[in-house]
Short mmCIF file of C-alpha atoms in Angstrom, two decimals:
data_model
loop_
_atom_site.label_atom_id
_atom_site.label_comp_id
_atom_site.label_asym_id
_atom_site.label_seq_id
_atom_site.Cartn_x
_atom_site.Cartn_y
_atom_site.Cartn_z
CA MET W 175 -13.28 -2.59 -12.75
CA SER W 176 -13.03 -5.77 -14.81
CA GLU W 177 -13.84 -9.09 -13.18
CA THR W 178 -11.01 -11.36 -12.16
CA VAL W 179 -10.66 -14.53 -14.18
CA TYR W 180 -10.35 -17.35 -11.66
CA PRO W 181 -8.35 -19.49 -11.77
CA ASP W 182 -5.66 -18.21 -14.13
CA PHE W 183 -5.75 -21.52 -16.02
CA GLY W 184 -8.77 -22.93 -17.83
CA ILE W 185 -11.11 -25.63 -16.51
CA LEU W 186 -12.60 -27.92 -19.16
CA LEU W 187 -15.95 -29.62 -18.52
CA VAL W 188 -16.44 -32.70 -20.73
CA ASP W 189 -19.85 -34.39 -21.05
CA ASP W 190 -22.14 -35.37 -23.91
CA GLU W 191 -25.13 -33.76 -22.12
CA PRO W 192 -25.17 -29.96 -22.81
CA ASP W 193 -27.75 -29.31 -20.07
CA TRP W 194 -25.51 -30.93 -17.46
CA LEU W 195 -22.52 -28.91 -18.65
CA GLY W 196 -24.48 -25.66 -18.38
CA SER W 197 -25.74 -26.52 -14.91
CA LEU W 198 -22.28 -27.51 -13.64
CA ALA W 199 -20.65 -24.38 -15.07
CA LEU W 200 -23.30 -22.18 -13.42
CA THR W 201 -22.84 -23.97 -10.08
CA LEU W 202 -19.05 -23.57 -10.12
CA GLU W 203 -19.30 -19.87 -10.95
CA SER W 204 -22.04 -18.96 -8.48
CA CYS W 205 -20.82 -21.07 -5.55
CA ALA W 206 -17.03 -21.06 -5.96
CA GLY W 207 -16.27 -18.00 -8.11
CA ILE W 208 -14.77 -20.24 -10.83
CA CYS W 209 -15.37 -18.48 -14.13
CA ASN W 210 -12.46 -19.55 -16.36
CA ILE W 211 -14.52 -22.43 -17.78
CA ALA W 212 -14.68 -24.10 -21.20
CA THR W 213 -17.12 -26.89 -22.15
CA CYS W 214 -16.94 -29.74 -24.66
CA CYS W 215 -19.74 -32.11 -25.72
CA ASP W 216 -17.68 -34.15 -28.20
CA SER W 217 -15.00 -36.34 -26.63
CA ARG W 218 -13.08 -36.43 -29.92
CA GLN W 219 -12.26 -32.71 -29.57
CA VAL W 220 -10.84 -32.92 -26.06
CA MET W 221 -7.21 -33.67 -26.90
CA ALA W 222 -7.05 -30.87 -29.46
CA ILE W 223 -8.32 -28.43 -26.82
CA LEU W 224 -5.74 -29.64 -24.30
CA ASP W 225 -2.95 -29.34 -26.87
CA GLU W 226 -3.57 -25.57 -26.95
CA GLY W 227 -2.02 -25.41 -23.47
CA ARG W 228 -4.51 -23.23 -21.57
CA ILE W 229 -6.29 -25.97 -19.59
CA GLY W 230 -5.08 -26.99 -16.13
CA LEU W 231 -8.05 -28.99 -14.80
CA VAL W 232 -10.52 -31.33 -16.56
CA LEU W 233 -13.87 -32.53 -15.18
CA LEU W 234 -14.57 -35.66 -17.17
CA ASP W 235 -17.67 -37.81 -17.67
CA LEU W 236 -17.09 -41.53 -18.26
CA THR W 237 -19.98 -42.68 -20.44
CA MET W 238 -19.78 -40.87 -23.79
CA PRO W 239 -19.98 -41.87 -27.45
CA HIS W 240 -16.85 -42.09 -29.59
CA LEU W 241 -14.12 -41.89 -26.90
CA SER W 242 -15.07 -43.02 -23.39
CA GLY W 243 -13.97 -41.14 -20.32
CA GLU W 244 -11.54 -43.91 -19.36
CA ASP W 245 -9.92 -43.77 -22.81
CA LEU W 246 -9.54 -40.02 -22.48
CA LEU W 247 -8.12 -40.43 -18.98
CA GLU W 248 -5.32 -42.64 -20.35
CA LEU W 249 -4.61 -40.23 -23.23
CA ILE W 250 -4.44 -37.22 -20.89
CA ALA W 251 -2.12 -39.06 -18.48
CA GLU W 252 0.15 -39.96 -21.40
CA ARG W 253 0.24 -36.66 -23.31
CA HIS W 254 -0.54 -34.08 -20.60
CA PRO W 255 0.46 -35.53 -17.20
CA GLU W 256 0.61 -32.00 -15.76
CA ILE W 257 -3.20 -31.62 -16.10
CA THR W 258 -5.38 -32.51 -13.11
CA VAL W 259 -8.37 -34.72 -13.98
CA ILE W 260 -11.50 -35.16 -11.86
CA VAL W 261 -14.03 -37.77 -12.95
CA VAL W 262 -17.70 -36.78 -12.57
CA SER W 263 -19.77 -39.77 -13.60
CA GLY W 264 -23.31 -41.03 -13.44
CA LEU W 265 -21.98 -44.43 -12.36
CA ASN W 266 -21.65 -45.14 -8.65
CA GLN W 267 -19.33 -48.14 -8.91
CA VAL W 268 -16.41 -48.72 -6.56
CA GLU W 269 -14.49 -50.80 -9.11
CA THR W 270 -14.77 -48.03 -11.72
CA ALA W 271 -13.67 -45.39 -9.23
CA VAL W 272 -10.62 -47.43 -8.19
CA ARG W 273 -9.70 -48.07 -11.82
CA CYS W 274 -9.91 -44.35 -12.64
CA MET W 275 -7.77 -43.40 -9.66
CA LYS W 276 -5.12 -45.93 -10.73
CA ARG W 277 -5.11 -44.36 -14.19
CA GLY W 278 -4.32 -40.94 -12.78
CA ALA W 279 -7.63 -39.32 -11.77
CA PHE W 280 -7.26 -36.80 -8.94
CA ASP W 281 -10.76 -37.49 -7.59
CA TYR W 282 -14.02 -39.27 -8.46
CA PHE W 283 -17.56 -37.95 -7.94
CA VAL W 284 -21.00 -39.17 -8.81
CA LYS W 285 -23.37 -36.65 -10.38
CA THR W 286 -25.86 -37.24 -7.58
CA ASP W 287 -23.29 -36.37 -4.90
CA ASP W 288 -23.89 -33.43 -2.59
CA GLU W 289 -23.17 -30.14 -4.39
CA ASP W 290 -20.89 -28.80 -1.64
CA ARG W 291 -18.81 -31.98 -1.69
CA MET W 292 -18.27 -31.74 -5.43
CA ILE W 293 -17.39 -28.02 -5.28
CA GLY W 294 -14.93 -28.74 -2.47
CA GLY W 295 -13.26 -31.39 -4.61
CA VAL W 296 -12.96 -29.02 -7.56
CA LEU W 297 -11.41 -26.32 -5.33
CA ARG W 298 -8.92 -28.89 -4.01
CA GLY W 299 -8.05 -29.76 -7.60
CA VAL W 300 -7.57 -26.07 -8.41
CA HIS W 301 -5.33 -25.66 -5.37
CA MET W 302 -3.28 -28.73 -6.33
CA GLN W 303 -2.81 -27.41 -9.86
CA GLU W 304 -1.73 -24.02 -8.49
CA LEU W 305 0.86 -25.66 -6.22
CA GLN W 306 2.21 -27.76 -9.08
CA ARG W 307 2.51 -24.70 -11.30
CA ASP W 308 4.28 -22.81 -8.51
CA HIS W 309 6.70 -25.70 -8.09
CA ARG W 310 7.47 -25.89 -11.80
CA GLU W 311 8.00 -22.13 -12.03
CA MET W 312 10.26 -22.06 -8.96
CA ALA W 313 12.28 -25.05 -10.21
CA SER W 314 12.72 -23.31 -13.56
CA ARG W 315 13.78 -20.06 -11.90
CA PHE W 316 16.29 -21.69 -9.56
CA CYS W 317 17.86 -23.62 -12.43
CA SER W 318 18.37 -20.23 -14.08
CA PRO W 319 19.10 -17.88 -11.16
CA GLU W 320 19.71 -14.69 -13.15
CA ILE W 321 17.15 -11.95 -12.58
CA ARG W 322 14.93 -11.62 -15.64
CA HIS W 323 13.37 -8.28 -14.73
CA PRO W 324 16.02 -6.24 -12.86
CA GLU W 325 14.14 -3.02 -13.59
CA VAL W 326 11.43 -4.09 -11.14
CA PHE W 327 13.97 -3.90 -8.31
CA ASP W 328 15.47 -0.53 -9.27
CA ALA W 329 14.14 1.07 -6.07
CA ILE W 330 16.30 -1.32 -4.00
CA VAL W 331 19.94 -0.23 -4.13
CA THR W 332 22.14 -3.26 -3.53
CA GLY W 333 24.97 -5.34 -4.87
CA ASP W 334 24.68 -7.97 -2.15
CA ARG W 335 24.47 -11.60 -3.27
CA ALA W 336 21.90 -12.48 -0.61
CA MET W 337 19.66 -9.69 -1.88
CA GLN W 338 20.10 -10.90 -5.46
CA ALA W 339 18.97 -14.36 -4.33
CA ILE W 340 15.90 -12.77 -2.75
CA PHE W 341 15.10 -11.01 -6.04
CA ALA W 342 15.32 -14.32 -7.91
CA TYR W 343 13.00 -15.97 -5.37
CA VAL W 344 10.46 -13.14 -5.58
CA GLU W 345 10.45 -13.46 -9.36
CA ALA W 346 9.80 -17.19 -9.01
CA VAL W 347 6.80 -16.84 -6.67
CA ALA W 348 5.38 -13.51 -7.90
CA LYS W 349 2.62 -15.08 -9.99
CA SER W 350 1.60 -17.57 -7.30
CA PRO W 351 -1.86 -16.97 -5.78
CA GLN W 352 -0.57 -18.15 -2.40
CA PRO W 353 0.38 -15.63 0.33
CA LEU W 354 3.88 -14.18 0.50
CA LEU W 355 5.40 -13.46 3.94
CA ILE W 356 8.16 -10.84 4.12
CA THR W 357 10.11 -10.63 7.37
CA GLY W 358 12.98 -8.42 8.46
CA GLU W 359 13.85 -5.64 10.86
CA SER W 360 12.26 -2.21 10.56
CA GLY W 361 13.80 -0.12 7.82
CA VAL W 362 15.21 -2.92 5.62
CA GLY W 363 12.79 -2.28 2.73
CA LYS W 364 10.04 -4.88 3.15
CA GLU W 365 7.48 -2.67 1.38
CA LEU W 366 9.83 -2.27 -1.59
CA ILE W 367 9.95 -6.06 -1.91
CA ALA W 368 6.14 -6.16 -1.78
CA ARG W 369 5.93 -3.53 -4.53
CA ALA W 370 8.32 -5.51 -6.70
CA ALA W 371 6.29 -8.70 -6.17
CA HIS W 372 3.13 -6.83 -7.16
CA ARG W 373 4.71 -5.50 -10.36
CA LEU W 374 5.96 -8.97 -11.26
CA SER W 375 2.61 -10.62 -10.56
CA GLY W 376 0.99 -9.29 -13.71
CA CYS W 377 -2.09 -8.27 -11.70
CA ARG W 378 -4.14 -5.58 -13.44
CA GLY W 379 -5.31 -4.01 -10.19
CA LYS W 380 -3.43 -1.76 -7.79
CA LEU W 381 -1.34 -2.42 -4.70
CA VAL W 382 -3.36 -1.57 -1.58
CA THR W 383 -1.31 -1.19 1.61
CA VAL W 384 -2.83 -1.49 5.08
CA ASN W 385 -0.79 -1.10 8.28
CA VAL W 386 -2.70 -3.28 10.72
CA ALA W 387 -0.66 -2.36 13.81
CA GLY W 388 -2.90 -0.97 16.53
CA LEU W 389 -6.20 -1.90 14.84
CA ASP W 390 -8.69 -3.50 17.20
CA ASP W 391 -10.84 -6.36 15.93
CA THR W 392 -13.82 -4.24 14.83
CA VAL W 393 -11.72 -1.61 13.07
CA PHE W 394 -9.67 -4.37 11.41
CA ALA W 395 -12.81 -6.05 10.06
CA ASP W 396 -14.32 -2.76 8.89
CA THR W 397 -11.05 -1.68 7.25
CA LEU W 398 -10.54 -4.93 5.37
CA PHE W 399 -14.09 -6.06 4.66
CA GLY W 400 -16.10 -2.83 4.66
CA HIS W 401 -19.72 -2.57 5.78
CA VAL W 402 -23.24 -2.19 4.47
CA ARG W 403 -25.53 0.68 5.31
CA GLY W 404 -26.95 0.35 8.82
CA ALA W 405 -24.37 -2.22 9.93
CA PHE W 406 -23.79 -0.20 13.11
CA THR W 407 -24.63 3.20 14.54
CA GLY W 408 -23.27 5.85 12.21
CA ALA W 409 -22.94 3.54 9.19
CA GLU W 410 -25.06 5.71 6.92
CA GLN W 411 -23.33 4.71 3.70
CA VAL W 412 -21.88 1.56 2.20
CA ARG W 413 -18.12 1.33 2.63
CA ARG W 414 -15.87 -0.72 0.36
CA GLY W 415 -13.22 -2.60 2.30
CA MET W 416 -9.56 -2.73 1.36
CA VAL W 417 -9.99 -6.33 0.14
CA GLU W 418 -12.45 -5.09 -2.45
CA GLU W 419 -10.26 -2.08 -3.29
CA ALA W 420 -7.42 -4.50 -4.05
CA ALA W 421 -9.49 -6.66 -6.43
CA ASP W 422 -7.44 -7.78 -9.42
CA GLY W 423 -4.36 -6.51 -7.57
CA THR W 424 -2.43 -7.05 -4.35
CA LEU W 425 -3.42 -6.54 -0.72
CA PHE W 426 -0.34 -5.76 1.38
CA LEU W 427 -0.84 -6.11 5.14
CA ASP W 428 2.07 -4.56 7.03
CA GLU W 429 2.97 -5.31 10.68
CA ILE W 430 0.93 -8.52 10.63
CA GLY W 431 2.61 -9.67 13.85
CA ASP W 432 0.59 -7.10 15.81
CA LEU W 433 -2.81 -8.62 14.95
CA SER W 434 -5.00 -9.74 17.83
CA ILE W 435 -6.07 -13.39 17.98
CA SER W 436 -9.65 -12.55 16.98
CA SER W 437 -8.43 -10.63 13.94
CA GLN W 438 -6.11 -13.51 13.09
CA VAL W 439 -9.15 -15.80 12.92
CA LYS W 440 -10.82 -13.47 10.40
CA LEU W 441 -7.69 -13.29 8.27
CA LEU W 442 -7.31 -17.08 8.36
CA ARG W 443 -10.86 -17.56 7.14
CA LEU W 444 -10.28 -15.06 4.34
CA LEU W 445 -7.25 -17.02 3.15
CA GLN W 446 -8.74 -20.49 3.63
CA GLU W 447 -12.19 -19.91 2.21
CA GLY W 448 -11.29 -17.19 -0.27
CA GLU W 449 -14.35 -15.20 0.80
CA TYR W 450 -15.44 -12.67 3.41
CA PHE W 451 -18.56 -10.93 4.74
CA PRO W 452 -18.79 -7.12 4.92
CA LEU W 453 -20.01 -6.04 8.35
CA GLY W 454 -23.79 -6.32 8.52
CA SER W 455 -24.07 -8.45 5.37
CA ASP W 456 -25.16 -12.07 4.97
CA LEU W 457 -23.87 -12.27 1.40
CA PRO W 458 -20.24 -13.37 1.02
CA LYS W 459 -17.82 -11.73 -1.39
CA ARG W 460 -14.86 -13.47 -2.97
CA LEU W 461 -11.26 -12.58 -2.35
CA LYS W 462 -9.91 -11.41 -5.72
CA ALA W 463 -6.51 -10.14 -4.61
CA ARG W 464 -3.09 -11.63 -3.96
CA VAL W 465 -2.19 -11.27 -0.28
CA ILE W 466 1.29 -10.20 0.86
CA VAL W 467 2.07 -9.69 4.54
CA ALA W 468 5.10 -8.29 6.35
CA THR W 469 6.37 -8.07 9.90
CA HIS W 470 9.50 -7.17 11.84
CA GLN W 471 8.54 -9.65 14.56
CA ASN W 472 9.55 -13.29 14.92
CA LEU W 473 6.28 -15.06 14.07
CA SER W 474 7.76 -18.47 14.85
CA ALA W 475 8.52 -17.34 18.41
CA LYS W 476 5.07 -15.73 18.77
CA GLU W 477 3.46 -18.93 17.51
CA GLY W 478 5.43 -20.88 20.10
CA THR W 479 4.07 -18.72 22.93
CA GLY W 480 0.50 -18.84 21.61
CA ALA W 481 0.43 -15.17 20.60
CA PHE W 482 0.08 -16.08 16.93
CA ARG W 483 -2.11 -18.85 15.55
CA ARG W 484 -0.16 -21.82 14.23
CA ASP W 485 -2.57 -22.50 11.35
CA LEU W 486 -2.38 -18.88 10.19
CA TYR W 487 1.41 -18.84 10.53
CA PHE W 488 1.86 -21.84 8.25
CA ARG W 489 -0.76 -20.52 5.84
CA LEU W 490 1.08 -17.20 5.55
CA ARG W 491 4.53 -18.66 5.08
CA THR W 492 3.70 -20.65 1.95
CA HIS W 493 6.23 -18.32 0.32
CA HIS W 494 8.67 -16.54 2.64
CA VAL W 495 11.54 -14.11 2.19
CA HIS W 496 13.68 -12.67 4.98
CA VAL W 497 15.35 -9.36 4.17
CA PRO W 498 18.76 -9.16 5.92
CA PRO W 499 19.62 -6.09 8.03
CA LEU W 500 22.09 -3.52 6.74
CA ARG W 501 24.81 -4.68 9.16
CA GLU W 502 24.82 -8.04 7.33
CA ARG W 503 25.37 -6.40 3.94
CA ARG W 504 27.86 -3.64 4.74
CA GLY W 505 29.09 -3.72 1.16
CA ASP W 506 25.87 -1.91 0.20
CA ILE W 507 26.70 1.12 2.36
CA PRO W 508 28.84 2.93 -0.27
CA LEU W 509 26.12 2.33 -2.91
CA LEU W 510 23.35 3.53 -0.61
CA LEU W 511 25.40 6.52 0.53
CA ASP W 512 25.94 7.68 -3.04
CA HIS W 513 22.28 7.05 -3.93
CA PHE W 514 20.90 8.99 -0.96
CA LEU W 515 23.36 11.86 -1.45
CA GLU W 516 22.08 12.34 -4.99
CA GLU W 517 18.45 11.91 -3.93
CA ALA W 518 18.77 14.33 -0.98
CA ALA W 519 20.56 16.97 -3.07
CA ARG W 520 17.85 16.80 -5.72
CA ALA W 521 15.06 16.97 -3.13
CA LEU W 522 16.68 19.92 -1.31
CA GLY W 523 17.67 21.82 -4.48
CA LYS W 524 21.42 21.56 -3.87
CA LYS W 525 24.40 20.24 -5.76
CA LYS W 526 25.43 16.73 -4.82
CA PRO W 527 28.18 17.10 -2.20
CA THR W 528 31.41 15.11 -2.20
CA PRO W 529 31.56 12.68 0.73
CA PRO W 530 34.73 12.83 2.85
CA LYS W 531 37.26 10.06 2.46
CA GLY W 532 36.59 7.33 5.01
CA LEU W 533 32.90 8.14 5.54
CA ALA W 534 31.72 4.85 4.07
CA GLN W 535 34.24 2.94 6.17
CA PHE W 536 33.15 4.80 9.29
CA LEU W 537 29.49 4.00 8.64
CA ALA W 538 30.40 0.35 8.07
CA THR W 539 31.54 0.15 11.70
CA TYR W 540 28.07 1.14 12.94
CA GLY W 541 25.32 -1.43 13.54
CA PHE W 542 22.44 0.62 12.03
CA PRO W 543 19.52 -0.56 14.19
CA GLY W 544 17.25 1.48 11.91
CA ASN W 545 18.81 -0.09 8.81
CA VAL W 546 18.48 1.60 5.39
CA ARG W 547 15.84 4.02 6.68
CA GLU W 548 18.26 5.27 9.36
CA LEU W 549 21.07 5.75 6.83
CA LYS W 550 18.73 7.72 4.58
CA ALA W 551 17.74 9.99 7.49
CA MET W 552 21.44 10.57 8.33
CA VAL W 553 22.23 11.57 4.75
CA TYR W 554 19.26 13.92 4.43
CA ASP W 555 20.18 15.61 7.71
CA ALA W 556 23.82 16.03 6.65
CA VAL W 557 22.90 17.42 3.21
CA SER W 558 20.34 19.82 4.69
CA VAL W 559 23.05 21.58 6.78
CA HIS W 560 25.77 21.18 4.13
CA ARG W 561 27.40 24.42 2.89
CA ASP W 562 30.80 23.61 1.33
CA ARG W 563 31.81 21.35 -1.55
CA MET W 564 33.03 18.60 0.79
CA LEU W 565 30.38 17.01 3.02
CA SER W 566 31.22 17.15 6.73
CA MET W 567 31.57 13.89 8.65
CA ASP W 568 30.59 15.57 11.93
CA SER W 569 26.86 15.18 11.31
CA PHE W 570 27.25 11.40 10.87
CA VAL W 571 29.53 11.05 13.90
CA LYS W 572 27.04 12.92 16.09
CA ALA W 573 24.14 10.82 14.80
CA VAL W 574 26.00 7.58 15.57
CA GLU W 575 27.04 8.78 19.03
CA ARG W 576 23.51 9.97 19.78
CA SER W 577 22.04 6.62 18.70
CA GLN W 578 24.53 4.70 20.80
CA ALA W 579 23.85 6.88 23.83
CA GLU W 580 20.08 6.42 23.47
CA ALA W 581 20.50 2.65 23.08
CA GLY W 582 22.29 2.43 26.42
CA PRO W 583 25.51 0.72 27.50
CA ALA W 584 24.20 -2.82 27.01
CA ALA W 585 23.39 -2.15 23.36
CA VAL W 586 26.54 -0.12 22.69
CA THR W 587 29.00 -2.61 24.16
CA PRO W 588 27.49 -6.10 24.04
CA PRO W 589 29.36 -8.68 26.11
CA LYS W 590 32.13 -10.36 24.11
CA GLU W 591 34.27 -13.38 24.71
CA ASN W 592 37.67 -12.71 26.25
CA PRO W 593 40.11 -12.80 23.27
CA PHE W 594 42.97 -13.79 25.60
CA ALA W 595 41.12 -16.65 27.35
CA GLY W 596 42.99 -19.38 25.44
CA PHE W 597 46.45 -17.80 25.77
CA ASP W 598 49.05 -19.49 27.97
CA GLU W 599 50.88 -16.18 28.27
CA LEU W 600 49.16 -12.81 28.27
CA PRO W 601 50.48 -10.11 25.91
CA THR W 602 51.93 -7.00 27.47
CA PHE W 603 50.02 -3.72 27.40
CA SER W 604 52.35 -2.48 24.70
CA ASP W 605 51.79 -5.57 22.55
CA ALA W 606 48.00 -5.46 23.05
CA ALA W 607 47.95 -1.76 22.10
CA ALA W 608 50.00 -2.50 18.98
CA PHE W 609 47.58 -5.26 17.97
CA LEU W 610 44.62 -2.87 18.40
CA VAL W 611 46.28 -0.20 16.28
CA MET W 612 47.02 -2.71 13.51
CA GLU W 613 43.46 -4.03 13.53
CA ALA W 614 41.96 -0.51 13.49
CA MET W 615 44.16 0.48 10.55
CA ASN W 616 43.13 -2.68 8.68
CA ARG W 617 39.40 -2.03 9.26
CA ALA W 618 39.84 1.61 8.22
CA ASN W 619 41.75 0.64 5.07
CA GLY W 620 44.68 2.77 6.18
CA ASN W 621 42.59 5.87 6.99
CA GLN W 622 44.10 7.31 10.18
CA THR W 623 41.14 9.58 10.95
CA LEU W 624 38.72 6.67 10.84
CA ALA W 625 41.08 4.33 12.73
CA ALA W 626 41.42 6.92 15.51
CA ARG W 627 37.63 7.15 15.79
CA LEU W 628 37.40 3.35 16.02
CA LEU W 629 39.94 3.32 18.86
CA GLY W 630 38.41 6.30 20.65
CA ILE W 631 41.64 8.34 20.60
CA SER W 632 42.73 11.46 18.77
CA GLN W 633 44.44 11.30 15.39
CA PRO W 634 47.70 12.82 16.77
CA ALA W 635 47.75 10.10 19.44
CA LEU W 636 47.30 7.41 16.79
CA SER W 637 49.97 8.99 14.59
CA LYS W 638 52.36 8.97 17.54
CA ARG W 639 51.75 5.25 18.14
CA LEU W 640 52.28 4.46 14.47
CA LYS W 641 55.61 6.32 14.48
CA MET W 642 56.63 4.43 17.60
CA ARG W 643 55.92 1.12 15.84
CA GLN W 644 57.92 2.17 12.79
CA SER W 645 60.91 3.12 14.93
CA ILE W 646 61.04 -0.29 16.63
#
């Protein structure tokens, strides 16, 4: 597997001492995993290199022949204000440092400074540049909200405007190295969003999915980080962790809300430090994968009760999308119904059946606690027992009734406000019944069979009431 180039923009080291440049480049690569490095010994060539557009961060010496570091600092601020500049000088002078900061330097270090301090400053500069690039990309995408790569979202059947907005957001943040948090109820398609984000990221590696629900701390660490031989009893061979398997690609951690506190600490360190230790090893390895996490739980509420670490929560939600449940995008039901009918018929070796009139409207009256996954299961079950040209509605009605019965009375009939509470005079039973019939017919788009099901009466009884209204 090819090595990841980190970061995805170039870092230019500028100094008239080649030995210092070589030493600094080696230090950054060995201690921080920074390998996308270019060097320049002639200050007159710097602006031409920056004009090529691949450099995002410059480490700049001050005392050089031809153009001084301060002169270059002014030129960079004028012509390339988007580039982050860190001054690394042999001069330990407060006045010089203050002057450089006023001219736009992100930070100032002396060559004799502690190595860890300098590396930390460079990593902060890299992080700042990444955030700025994310911001520019997102601003550009939101100014032009059309989806540039609709084919990436083909697996998600929708015409809903909220879903289209989610697609545009995912396109905007797909190339960001920061974590992406996907929330939503079970069955809404969170993994499909993660797959789309991976395809849009441009990562050369694969998408590695890990469901972390139910993993204790040791199994979690072994699954993600792997182990060396002899790390524990039975560890006879080296095991690559999922983080390493996802190198150059995307690591997707599903059901992240179920992680124990101790496992949350390990994940936080992985994201903050960008490195991890395989079990039994003293040598760290770098994180070379984009991290996407998903959960059906309310992490904000869990954070409030102390069940989820606040620092990890805010680290994970750098980018966040919430996928709405199916009951909030009922307009997608006819599209999904048609899609799953075709898919089920193909999978079961049958001809695509014709859905009965009113089926989509009937399904739109159901809350779908299992969301798209539940609708898919209903369709597959109905097609599997289908025999005639016209698909029977009975299978769907039984599935809805069974789900409502299993959910219990509280879930089936949630308490509602009294619709007559503000009335000075109550309507008669006849008037109230007439209002119900009218509303049911409106919701069923004139379909008497569906309206009767909504009212819980037979179709002949509904037909009789409609004739009574017409005769009045």
